[in-house]
PDB file of C-alpha atoms in Angstrom:
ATOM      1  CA  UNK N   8      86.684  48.427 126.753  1.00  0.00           C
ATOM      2  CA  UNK N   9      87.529  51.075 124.158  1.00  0.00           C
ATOM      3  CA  UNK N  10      89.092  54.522 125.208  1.00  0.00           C
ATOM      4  CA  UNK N  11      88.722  57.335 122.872  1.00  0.00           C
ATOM      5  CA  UNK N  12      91.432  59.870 122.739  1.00  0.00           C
ATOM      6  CA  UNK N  13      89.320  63.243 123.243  1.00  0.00           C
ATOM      7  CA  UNK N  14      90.627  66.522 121.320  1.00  0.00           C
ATOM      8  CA  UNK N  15      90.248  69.242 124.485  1.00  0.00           C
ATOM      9  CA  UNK N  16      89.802  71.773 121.525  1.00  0.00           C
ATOM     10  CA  UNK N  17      87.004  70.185 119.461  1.00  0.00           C
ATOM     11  CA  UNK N  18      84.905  72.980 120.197  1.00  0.00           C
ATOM     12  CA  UNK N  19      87.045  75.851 118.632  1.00  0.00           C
ATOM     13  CA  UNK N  20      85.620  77.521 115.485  1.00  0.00           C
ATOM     14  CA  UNK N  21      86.738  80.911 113.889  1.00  0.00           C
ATOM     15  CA  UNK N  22      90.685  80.282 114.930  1.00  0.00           C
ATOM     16  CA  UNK N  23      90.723  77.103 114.207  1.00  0.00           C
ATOM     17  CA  UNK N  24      88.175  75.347 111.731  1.00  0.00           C
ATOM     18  CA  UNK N  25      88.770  78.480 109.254  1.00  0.00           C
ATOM     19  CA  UNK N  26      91.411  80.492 107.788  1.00  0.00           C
ATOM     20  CA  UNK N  27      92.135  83.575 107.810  1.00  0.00           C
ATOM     21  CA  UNK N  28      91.111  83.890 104.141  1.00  0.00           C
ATOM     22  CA  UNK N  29      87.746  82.047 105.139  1.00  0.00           C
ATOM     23  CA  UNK N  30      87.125  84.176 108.378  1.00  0.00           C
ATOM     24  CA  UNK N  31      87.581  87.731 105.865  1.00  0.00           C
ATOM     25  CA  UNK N  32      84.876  85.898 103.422  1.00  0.00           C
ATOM     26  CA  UNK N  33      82.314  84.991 105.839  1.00  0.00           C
ATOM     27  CA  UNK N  34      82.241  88.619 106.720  1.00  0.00           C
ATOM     28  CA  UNK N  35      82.605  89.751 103.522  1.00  0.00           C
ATOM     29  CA  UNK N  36      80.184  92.772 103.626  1.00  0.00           C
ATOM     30  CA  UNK N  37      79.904  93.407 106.825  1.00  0.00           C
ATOM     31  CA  UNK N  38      80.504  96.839 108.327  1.00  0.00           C
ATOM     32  CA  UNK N  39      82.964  96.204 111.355  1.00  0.00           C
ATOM     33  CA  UNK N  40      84.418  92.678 112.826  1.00  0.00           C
ATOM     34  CA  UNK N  41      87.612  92.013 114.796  1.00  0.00           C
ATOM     35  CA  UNK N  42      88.607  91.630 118.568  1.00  0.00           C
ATOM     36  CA  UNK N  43      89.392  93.373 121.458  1.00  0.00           C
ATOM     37  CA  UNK N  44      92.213  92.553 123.952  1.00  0.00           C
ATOM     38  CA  UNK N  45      92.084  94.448 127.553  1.00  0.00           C
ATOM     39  CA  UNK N  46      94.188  93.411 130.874  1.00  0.00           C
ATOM     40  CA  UNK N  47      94.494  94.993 134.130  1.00  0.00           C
ATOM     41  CA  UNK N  48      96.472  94.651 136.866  1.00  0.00           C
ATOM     42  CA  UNK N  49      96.617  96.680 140.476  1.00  0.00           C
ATOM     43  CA  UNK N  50      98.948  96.042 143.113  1.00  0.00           C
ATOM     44  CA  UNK N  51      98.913  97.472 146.818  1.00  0.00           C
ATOM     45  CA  UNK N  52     100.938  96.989 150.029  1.00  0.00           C
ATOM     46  CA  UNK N  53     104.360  99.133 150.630  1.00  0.00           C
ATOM     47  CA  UNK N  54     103.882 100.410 146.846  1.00  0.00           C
ATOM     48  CA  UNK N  55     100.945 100.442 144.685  1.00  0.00           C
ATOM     49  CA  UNK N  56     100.828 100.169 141.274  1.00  0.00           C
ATOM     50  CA  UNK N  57      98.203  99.665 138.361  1.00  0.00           C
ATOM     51  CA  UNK N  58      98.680  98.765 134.903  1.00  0.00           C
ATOM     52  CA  UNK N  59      96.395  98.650 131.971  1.00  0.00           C
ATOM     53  CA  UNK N  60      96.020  97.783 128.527  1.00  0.00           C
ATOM     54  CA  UNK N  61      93.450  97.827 125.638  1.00  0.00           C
ATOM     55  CA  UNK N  62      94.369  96.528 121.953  1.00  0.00           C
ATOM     56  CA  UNK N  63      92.033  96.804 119.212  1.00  0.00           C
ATOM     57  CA  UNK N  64      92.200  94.880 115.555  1.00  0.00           C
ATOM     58  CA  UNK N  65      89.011  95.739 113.922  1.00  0.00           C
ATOM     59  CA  UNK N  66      88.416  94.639 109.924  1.00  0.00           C
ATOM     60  CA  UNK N  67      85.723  95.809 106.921  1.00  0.00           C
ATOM     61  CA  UNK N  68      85.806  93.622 103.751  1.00  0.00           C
ATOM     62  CA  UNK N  69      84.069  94.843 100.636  1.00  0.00           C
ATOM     63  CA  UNK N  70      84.574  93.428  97.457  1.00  0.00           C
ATOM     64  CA  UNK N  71      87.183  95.504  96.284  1.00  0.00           C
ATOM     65  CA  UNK N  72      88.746  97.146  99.684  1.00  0.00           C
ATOM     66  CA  UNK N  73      89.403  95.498 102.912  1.00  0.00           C
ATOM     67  CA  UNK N  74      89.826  97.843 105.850  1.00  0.00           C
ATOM     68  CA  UNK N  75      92.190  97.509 109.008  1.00  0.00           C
ATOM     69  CA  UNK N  76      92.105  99.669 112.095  1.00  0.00           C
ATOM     70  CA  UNK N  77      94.499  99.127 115.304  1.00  0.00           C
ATOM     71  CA  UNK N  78      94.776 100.662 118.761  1.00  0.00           C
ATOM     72  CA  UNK N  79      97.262 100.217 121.305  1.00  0.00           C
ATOM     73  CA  UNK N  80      97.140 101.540 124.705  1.00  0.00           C
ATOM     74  CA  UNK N  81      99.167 100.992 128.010  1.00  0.00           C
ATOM     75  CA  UNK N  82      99.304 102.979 131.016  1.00  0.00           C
ATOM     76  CA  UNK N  83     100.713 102.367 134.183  1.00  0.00           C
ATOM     77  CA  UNK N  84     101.703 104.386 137.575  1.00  0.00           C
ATOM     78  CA  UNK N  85     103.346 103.883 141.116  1.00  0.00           C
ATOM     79  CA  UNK N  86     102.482 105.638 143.976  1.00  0.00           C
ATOM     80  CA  UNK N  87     104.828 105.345 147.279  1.00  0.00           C
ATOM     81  CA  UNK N  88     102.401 104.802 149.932  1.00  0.00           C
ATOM     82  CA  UNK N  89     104.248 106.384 152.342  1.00  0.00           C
ATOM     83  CA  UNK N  90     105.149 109.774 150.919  1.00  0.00           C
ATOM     84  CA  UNK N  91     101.739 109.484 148.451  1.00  0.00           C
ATOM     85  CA  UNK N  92     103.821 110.758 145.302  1.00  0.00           C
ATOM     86  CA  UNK N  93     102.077 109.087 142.004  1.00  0.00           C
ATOM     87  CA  UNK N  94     104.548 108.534 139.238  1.00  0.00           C
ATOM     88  CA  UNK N  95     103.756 107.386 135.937  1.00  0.00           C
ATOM     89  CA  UNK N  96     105.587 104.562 134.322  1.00  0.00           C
ATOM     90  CA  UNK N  97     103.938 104.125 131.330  1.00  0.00           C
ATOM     91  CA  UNK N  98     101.571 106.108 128.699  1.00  0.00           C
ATOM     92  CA  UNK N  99     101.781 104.516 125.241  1.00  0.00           C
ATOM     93  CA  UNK N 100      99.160 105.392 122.485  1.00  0.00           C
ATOM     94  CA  UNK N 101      99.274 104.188 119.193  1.00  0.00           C
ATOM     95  CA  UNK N 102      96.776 103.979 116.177  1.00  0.00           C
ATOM     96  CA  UNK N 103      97.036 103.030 112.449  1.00  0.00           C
ATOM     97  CA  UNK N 104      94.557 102.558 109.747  1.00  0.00           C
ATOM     98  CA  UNK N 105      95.185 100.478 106.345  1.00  0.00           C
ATOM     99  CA  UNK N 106      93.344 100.424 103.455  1.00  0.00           C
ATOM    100  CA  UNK N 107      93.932  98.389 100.920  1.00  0.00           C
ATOM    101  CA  UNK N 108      92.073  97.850  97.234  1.00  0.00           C
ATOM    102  CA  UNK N 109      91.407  94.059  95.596  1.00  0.00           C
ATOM    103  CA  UNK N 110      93.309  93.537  92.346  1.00  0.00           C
ATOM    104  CA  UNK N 111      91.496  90.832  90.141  1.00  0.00           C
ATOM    105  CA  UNK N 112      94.540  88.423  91.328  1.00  0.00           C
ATOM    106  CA  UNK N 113      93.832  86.266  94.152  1.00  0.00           C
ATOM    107  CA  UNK N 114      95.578  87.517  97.193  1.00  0.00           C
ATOM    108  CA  UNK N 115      97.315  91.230  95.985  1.00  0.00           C
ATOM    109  CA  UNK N 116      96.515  94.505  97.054  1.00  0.00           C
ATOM    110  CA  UNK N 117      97.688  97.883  96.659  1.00  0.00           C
ATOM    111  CA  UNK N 118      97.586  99.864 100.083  1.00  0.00           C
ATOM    112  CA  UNK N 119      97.584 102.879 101.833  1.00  0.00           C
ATOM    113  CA  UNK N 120      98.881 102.778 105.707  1.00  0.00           C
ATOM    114  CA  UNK N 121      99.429 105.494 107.723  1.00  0.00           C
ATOM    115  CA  UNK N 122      99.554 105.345 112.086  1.00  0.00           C
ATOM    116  CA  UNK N 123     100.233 107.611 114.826  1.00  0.00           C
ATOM    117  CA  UNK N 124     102.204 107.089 118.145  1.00  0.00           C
ATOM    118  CA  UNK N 125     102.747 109.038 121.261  1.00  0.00           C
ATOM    119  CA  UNK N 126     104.667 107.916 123.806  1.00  0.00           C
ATOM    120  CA  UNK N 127     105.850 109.550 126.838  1.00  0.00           C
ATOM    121  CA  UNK N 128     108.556 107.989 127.472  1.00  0.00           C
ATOM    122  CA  UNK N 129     110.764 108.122 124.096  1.00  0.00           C
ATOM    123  CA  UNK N 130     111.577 111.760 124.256  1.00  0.00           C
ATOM    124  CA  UNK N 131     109.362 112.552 120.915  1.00  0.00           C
ATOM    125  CA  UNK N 132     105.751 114.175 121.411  1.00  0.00           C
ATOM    126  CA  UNK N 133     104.942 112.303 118.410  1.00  0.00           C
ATOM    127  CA  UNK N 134     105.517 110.207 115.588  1.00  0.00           C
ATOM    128  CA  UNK N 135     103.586 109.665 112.485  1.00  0.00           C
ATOM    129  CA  UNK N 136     104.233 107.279 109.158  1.00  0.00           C
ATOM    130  CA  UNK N 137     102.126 107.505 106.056  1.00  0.00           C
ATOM    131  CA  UNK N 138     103.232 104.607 103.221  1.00  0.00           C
ATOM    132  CA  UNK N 139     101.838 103.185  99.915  1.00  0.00           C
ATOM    133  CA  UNK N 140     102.716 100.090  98.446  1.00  0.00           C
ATOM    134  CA  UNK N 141     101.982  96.402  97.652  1.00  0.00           C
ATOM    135  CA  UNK N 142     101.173  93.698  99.405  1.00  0.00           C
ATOM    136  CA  UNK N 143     100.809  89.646  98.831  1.00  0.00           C
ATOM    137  CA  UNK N 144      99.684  86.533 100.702  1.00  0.00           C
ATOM    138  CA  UNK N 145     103.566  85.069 100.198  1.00  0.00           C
ATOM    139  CA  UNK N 146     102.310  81.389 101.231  1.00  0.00           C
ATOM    140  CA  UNK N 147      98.439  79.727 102.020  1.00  0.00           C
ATOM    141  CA  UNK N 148      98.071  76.317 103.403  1.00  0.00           C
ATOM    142  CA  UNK N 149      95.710  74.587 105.908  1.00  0.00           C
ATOM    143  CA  UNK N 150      97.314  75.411 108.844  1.00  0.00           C
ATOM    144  CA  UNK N 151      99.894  78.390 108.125  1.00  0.00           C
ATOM    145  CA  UNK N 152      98.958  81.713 105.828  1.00  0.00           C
ATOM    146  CA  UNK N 153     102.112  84.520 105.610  1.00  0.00           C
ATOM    147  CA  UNK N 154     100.932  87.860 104.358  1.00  0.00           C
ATOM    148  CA  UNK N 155     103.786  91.041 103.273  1.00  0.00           C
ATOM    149  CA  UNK N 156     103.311  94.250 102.551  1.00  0.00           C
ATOM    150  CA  UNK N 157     105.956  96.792 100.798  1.00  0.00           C
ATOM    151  CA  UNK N 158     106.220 100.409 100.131  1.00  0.00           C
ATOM    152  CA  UNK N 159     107.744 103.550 100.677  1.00  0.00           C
ATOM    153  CA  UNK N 160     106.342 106.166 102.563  1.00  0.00           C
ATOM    154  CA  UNK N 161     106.838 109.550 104.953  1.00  0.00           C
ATOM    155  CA  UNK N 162     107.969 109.990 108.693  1.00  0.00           C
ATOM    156  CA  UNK N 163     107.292 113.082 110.836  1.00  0.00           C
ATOM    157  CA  UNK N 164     108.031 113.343 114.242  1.00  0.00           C
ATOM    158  CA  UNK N 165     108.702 116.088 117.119  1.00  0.00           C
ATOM    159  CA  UNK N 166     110.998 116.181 119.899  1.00  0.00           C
ATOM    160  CA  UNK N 167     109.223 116.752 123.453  1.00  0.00           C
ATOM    161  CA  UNK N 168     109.921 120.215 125.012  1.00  0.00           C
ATOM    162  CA  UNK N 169     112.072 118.775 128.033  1.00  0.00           C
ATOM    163  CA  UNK N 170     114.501 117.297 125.650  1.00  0.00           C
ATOM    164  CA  UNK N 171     117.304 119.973 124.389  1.00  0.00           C
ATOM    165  CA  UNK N 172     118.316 119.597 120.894  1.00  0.00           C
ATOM    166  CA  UNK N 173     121.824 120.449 119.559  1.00  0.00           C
ATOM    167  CA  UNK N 174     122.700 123.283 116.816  1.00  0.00           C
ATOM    168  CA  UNK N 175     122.262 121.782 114.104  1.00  0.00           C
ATOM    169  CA  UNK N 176     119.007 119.613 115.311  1.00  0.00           C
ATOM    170  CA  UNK N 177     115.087 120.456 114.550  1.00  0.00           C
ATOM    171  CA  UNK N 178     112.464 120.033 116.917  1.00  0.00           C
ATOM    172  CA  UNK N 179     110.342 118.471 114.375  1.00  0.00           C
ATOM    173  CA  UNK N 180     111.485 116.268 111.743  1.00  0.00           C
ATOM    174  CA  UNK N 181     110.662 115.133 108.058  1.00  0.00           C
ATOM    175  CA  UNK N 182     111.885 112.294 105.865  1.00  0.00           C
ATOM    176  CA  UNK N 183     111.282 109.400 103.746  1.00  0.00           C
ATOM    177  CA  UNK N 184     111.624 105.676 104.834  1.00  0.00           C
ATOM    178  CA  UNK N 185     110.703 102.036 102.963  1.00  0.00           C
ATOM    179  CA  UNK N 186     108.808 100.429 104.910  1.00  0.00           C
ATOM    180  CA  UNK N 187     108.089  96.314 104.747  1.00  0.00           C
ATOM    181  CA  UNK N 188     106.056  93.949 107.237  1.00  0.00           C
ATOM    182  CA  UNK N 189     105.335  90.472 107.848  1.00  0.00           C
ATOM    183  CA  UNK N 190     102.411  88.804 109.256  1.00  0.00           C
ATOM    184  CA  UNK N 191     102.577  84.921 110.211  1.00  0.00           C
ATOM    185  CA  UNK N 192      99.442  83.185 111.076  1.00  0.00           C
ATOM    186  CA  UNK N 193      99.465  79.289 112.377  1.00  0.00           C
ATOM    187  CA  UNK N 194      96.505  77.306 113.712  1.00  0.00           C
ATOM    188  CA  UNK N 195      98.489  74.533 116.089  1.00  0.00           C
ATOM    189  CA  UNK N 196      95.009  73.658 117.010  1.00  0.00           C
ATOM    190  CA  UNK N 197      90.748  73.531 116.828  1.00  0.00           C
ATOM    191  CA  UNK N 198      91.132  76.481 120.004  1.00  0.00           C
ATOM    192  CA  UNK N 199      95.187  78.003 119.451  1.00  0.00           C
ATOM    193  CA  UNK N 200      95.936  80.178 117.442  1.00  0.00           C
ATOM    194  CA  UNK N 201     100.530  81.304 116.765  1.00  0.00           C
ATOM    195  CA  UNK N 202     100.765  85.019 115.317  1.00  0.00           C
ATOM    196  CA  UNK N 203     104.030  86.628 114.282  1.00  0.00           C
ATOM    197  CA  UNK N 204     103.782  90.092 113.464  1.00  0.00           C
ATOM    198  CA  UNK N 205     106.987  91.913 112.284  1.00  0.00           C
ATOM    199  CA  UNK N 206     107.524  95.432 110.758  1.00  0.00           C
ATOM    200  CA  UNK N 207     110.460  97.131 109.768  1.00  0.00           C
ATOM    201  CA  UNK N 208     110.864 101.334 108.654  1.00  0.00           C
ATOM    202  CA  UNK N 209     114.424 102.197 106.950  1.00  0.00           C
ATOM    203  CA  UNK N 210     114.869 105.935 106.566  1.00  0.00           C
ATOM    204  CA  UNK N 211     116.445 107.099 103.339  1.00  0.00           C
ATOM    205  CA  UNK N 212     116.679 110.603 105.109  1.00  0.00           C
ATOM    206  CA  UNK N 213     119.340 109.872 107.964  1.00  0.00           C
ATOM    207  CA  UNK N 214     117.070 109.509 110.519  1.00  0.00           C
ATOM    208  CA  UNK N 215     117.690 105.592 111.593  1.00  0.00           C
ATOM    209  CA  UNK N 216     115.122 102.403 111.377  1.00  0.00           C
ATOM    210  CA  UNK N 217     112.520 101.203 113.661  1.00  0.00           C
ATOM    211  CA  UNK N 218     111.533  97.660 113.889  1.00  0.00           C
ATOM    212  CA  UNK N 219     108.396  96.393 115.666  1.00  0.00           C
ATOM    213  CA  UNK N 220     107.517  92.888 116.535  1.00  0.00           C
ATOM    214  CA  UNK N 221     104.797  91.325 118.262  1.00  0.00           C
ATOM    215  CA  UNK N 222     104.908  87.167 119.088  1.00  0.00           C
ATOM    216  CA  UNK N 223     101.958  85.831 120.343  1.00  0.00           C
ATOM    217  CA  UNK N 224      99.951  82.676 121.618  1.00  0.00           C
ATOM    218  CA  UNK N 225      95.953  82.906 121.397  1.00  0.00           C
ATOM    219  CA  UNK N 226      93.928  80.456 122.803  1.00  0.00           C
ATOM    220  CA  UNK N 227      90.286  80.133 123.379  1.00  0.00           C
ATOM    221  CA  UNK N 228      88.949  80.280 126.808  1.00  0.00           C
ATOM    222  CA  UNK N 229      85.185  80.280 126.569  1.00  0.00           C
ATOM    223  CA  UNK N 230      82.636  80.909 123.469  1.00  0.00           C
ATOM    224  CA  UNK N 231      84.106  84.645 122.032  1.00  0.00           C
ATOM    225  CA  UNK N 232      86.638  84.546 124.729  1.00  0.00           C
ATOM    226  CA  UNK N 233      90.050  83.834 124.251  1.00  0.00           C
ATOM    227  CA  UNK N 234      93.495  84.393 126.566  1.00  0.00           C
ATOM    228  CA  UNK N 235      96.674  85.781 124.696  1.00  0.00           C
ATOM    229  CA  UNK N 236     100.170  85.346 125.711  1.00  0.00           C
ATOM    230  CA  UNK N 237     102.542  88.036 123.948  1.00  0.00           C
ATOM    231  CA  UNK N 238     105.756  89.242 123.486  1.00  0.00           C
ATOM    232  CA  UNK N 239     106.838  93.204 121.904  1.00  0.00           C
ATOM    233  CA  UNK N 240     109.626  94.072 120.986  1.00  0.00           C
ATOM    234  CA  UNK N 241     110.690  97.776 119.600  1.00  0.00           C
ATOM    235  CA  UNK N 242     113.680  99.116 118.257  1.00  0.00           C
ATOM    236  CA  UNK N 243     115.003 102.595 117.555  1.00  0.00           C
ATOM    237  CA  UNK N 244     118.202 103.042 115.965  1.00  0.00           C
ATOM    238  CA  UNK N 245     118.024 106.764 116.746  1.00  0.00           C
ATOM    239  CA  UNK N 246     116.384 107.249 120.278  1.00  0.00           C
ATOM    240  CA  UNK N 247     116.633 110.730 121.890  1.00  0.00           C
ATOM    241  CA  UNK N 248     119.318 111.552 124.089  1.00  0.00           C
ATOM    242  CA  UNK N 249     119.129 109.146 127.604  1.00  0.00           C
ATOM    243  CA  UNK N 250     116.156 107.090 126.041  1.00  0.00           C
ATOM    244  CA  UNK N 251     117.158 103.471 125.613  1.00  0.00           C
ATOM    245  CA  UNK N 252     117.093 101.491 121.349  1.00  0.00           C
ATOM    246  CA  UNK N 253     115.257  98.664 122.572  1.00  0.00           C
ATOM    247  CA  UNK N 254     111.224  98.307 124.401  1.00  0.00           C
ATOM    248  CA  UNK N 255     109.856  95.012 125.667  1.00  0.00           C
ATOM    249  CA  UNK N 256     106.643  93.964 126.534  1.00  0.00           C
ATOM    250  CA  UNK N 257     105.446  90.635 128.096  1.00  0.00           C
ATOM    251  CA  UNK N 258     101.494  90.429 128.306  1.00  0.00           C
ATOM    252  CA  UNK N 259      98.719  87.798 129.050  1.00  0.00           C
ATOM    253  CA  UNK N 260      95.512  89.262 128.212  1.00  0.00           C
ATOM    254  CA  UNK N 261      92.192  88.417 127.466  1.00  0.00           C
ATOM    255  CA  UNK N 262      90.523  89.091 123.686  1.00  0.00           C
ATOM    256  CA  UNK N 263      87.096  89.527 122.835  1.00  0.00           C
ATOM    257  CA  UNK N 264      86.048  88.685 119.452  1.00  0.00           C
ATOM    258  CA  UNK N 265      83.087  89.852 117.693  1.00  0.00           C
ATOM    259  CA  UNK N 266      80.875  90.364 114.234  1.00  0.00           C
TER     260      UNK N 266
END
């Protein structure tokens, strides 16, 4: 009798059977692709708590300009069910947007980025980058692709009311940074997907660095339907006063991918 080993992830098609590269050509021309990734989570008993969270990578590709537009969301709150007092934990919002235009070499681009980030819970109202720059596809094979962009750019943020400044501080703040990111992309199999994703923001105005970075684990659940196991990490060299330098995040959520 023979026995045939069987590949569980035979199936798997846009993470797996194509690239990157390939996936942005067979969409070439279309007017919006991507995924969405959403997870929820509510707890009740002596305390009850709900979290949620909604990411959003969503592509155009032209001939000469390829399009990129993220959201990130979280929210989360505890309420005591004895007393009934609701505190919130959580509120993140962040969006970017990055265009970038085709030169006739395979594989560079010069780009415009810009993105926009409240967070409750940092001390600033708001924070804002806008960069130009350069980016390359560093390496291409069959199973890894690593993209980087470079460029220098602006940062504007403000300080939240409840925080009180010193002298010589401003509530709202102005200066120029470098900033350069990473993106690694591996396809360990027909149905998983690896992502790195790694950004870094050096001020040349005094006003610290940031680094972001976001390791994940995508896998494909059902046609369109995939579950993602992540890890964020942020970093502020410069937090306001009490606020801690360093975020984490662990997540298992579900994407949706679409054309």
């Amino acid at each position: 009798m023979q026995v045939y080993a069987v590949d569980p992830f035979e199936d798997f098609h846009e993470y797996g059977e194509l690239s990157e590269e390939e996936i942005h050509e067979l969409h070439q021309g279309e007017f919006l692709y991507g995924d969405v990734e959403f997870g929820y989570i509510a707890n009740s008993g002596n305390t009850k708590n709900s979290s949620f969270k909604l990411n959003g990578n969503l592509y155009q590709d032209f001939r000469y300009w390829r399009n990129q537009f993220k959201i990130d969301t979280h929210y989360a709150d505890e309420t005591d069910t004895e007393t009934g007092i609701e505190d919130e934990t959580a509120s993140r919002y962040f969006v970017s947007a990055q265009t970038s235009y085709k030169f006739g070499i395979d594989n560079e681009s010069f780009f415009l980025y810009g993105d926009y980030e409240v967070d409750e819970f940092n001390g600033r109202e708001y924070t804002s980058t806008f960069v130009v720059g350069y980016g390359n596809r560093l390496f291409e094979g069959r199973k890894n692709t690593v993209d980087f962009n470079l460029g220098p750019g602006i940062v504007v943020y403000r300080v939240d009311d409840e925080t009180e400044l010193m002298p010589h501080e401003k509530r709202t703040e102005k200066g120029y940074l470098l900033r350069a990111s990473l993106q690694w992309e591996r396809n360990i199999s027909k149905r998983t997907r690896f992502n790195q994703d790694f950004s870094y923001e050096r001020s040349v105005s005094g006003l610290g660095h940031r680094s972001f970075s976001e390791t994940s684990l995508i896998s494909q659940v059902i046609e369109g339907l995939s579950l993602k196991v992540s890890y964020t990490y942020r970093y502020n060299s410069d937090p306001e006063e009490d606020k801690s330098k360093v975020d984490t995040e662990f997540g298992v959520t579900f994407v949706y991918g679409f054309d």
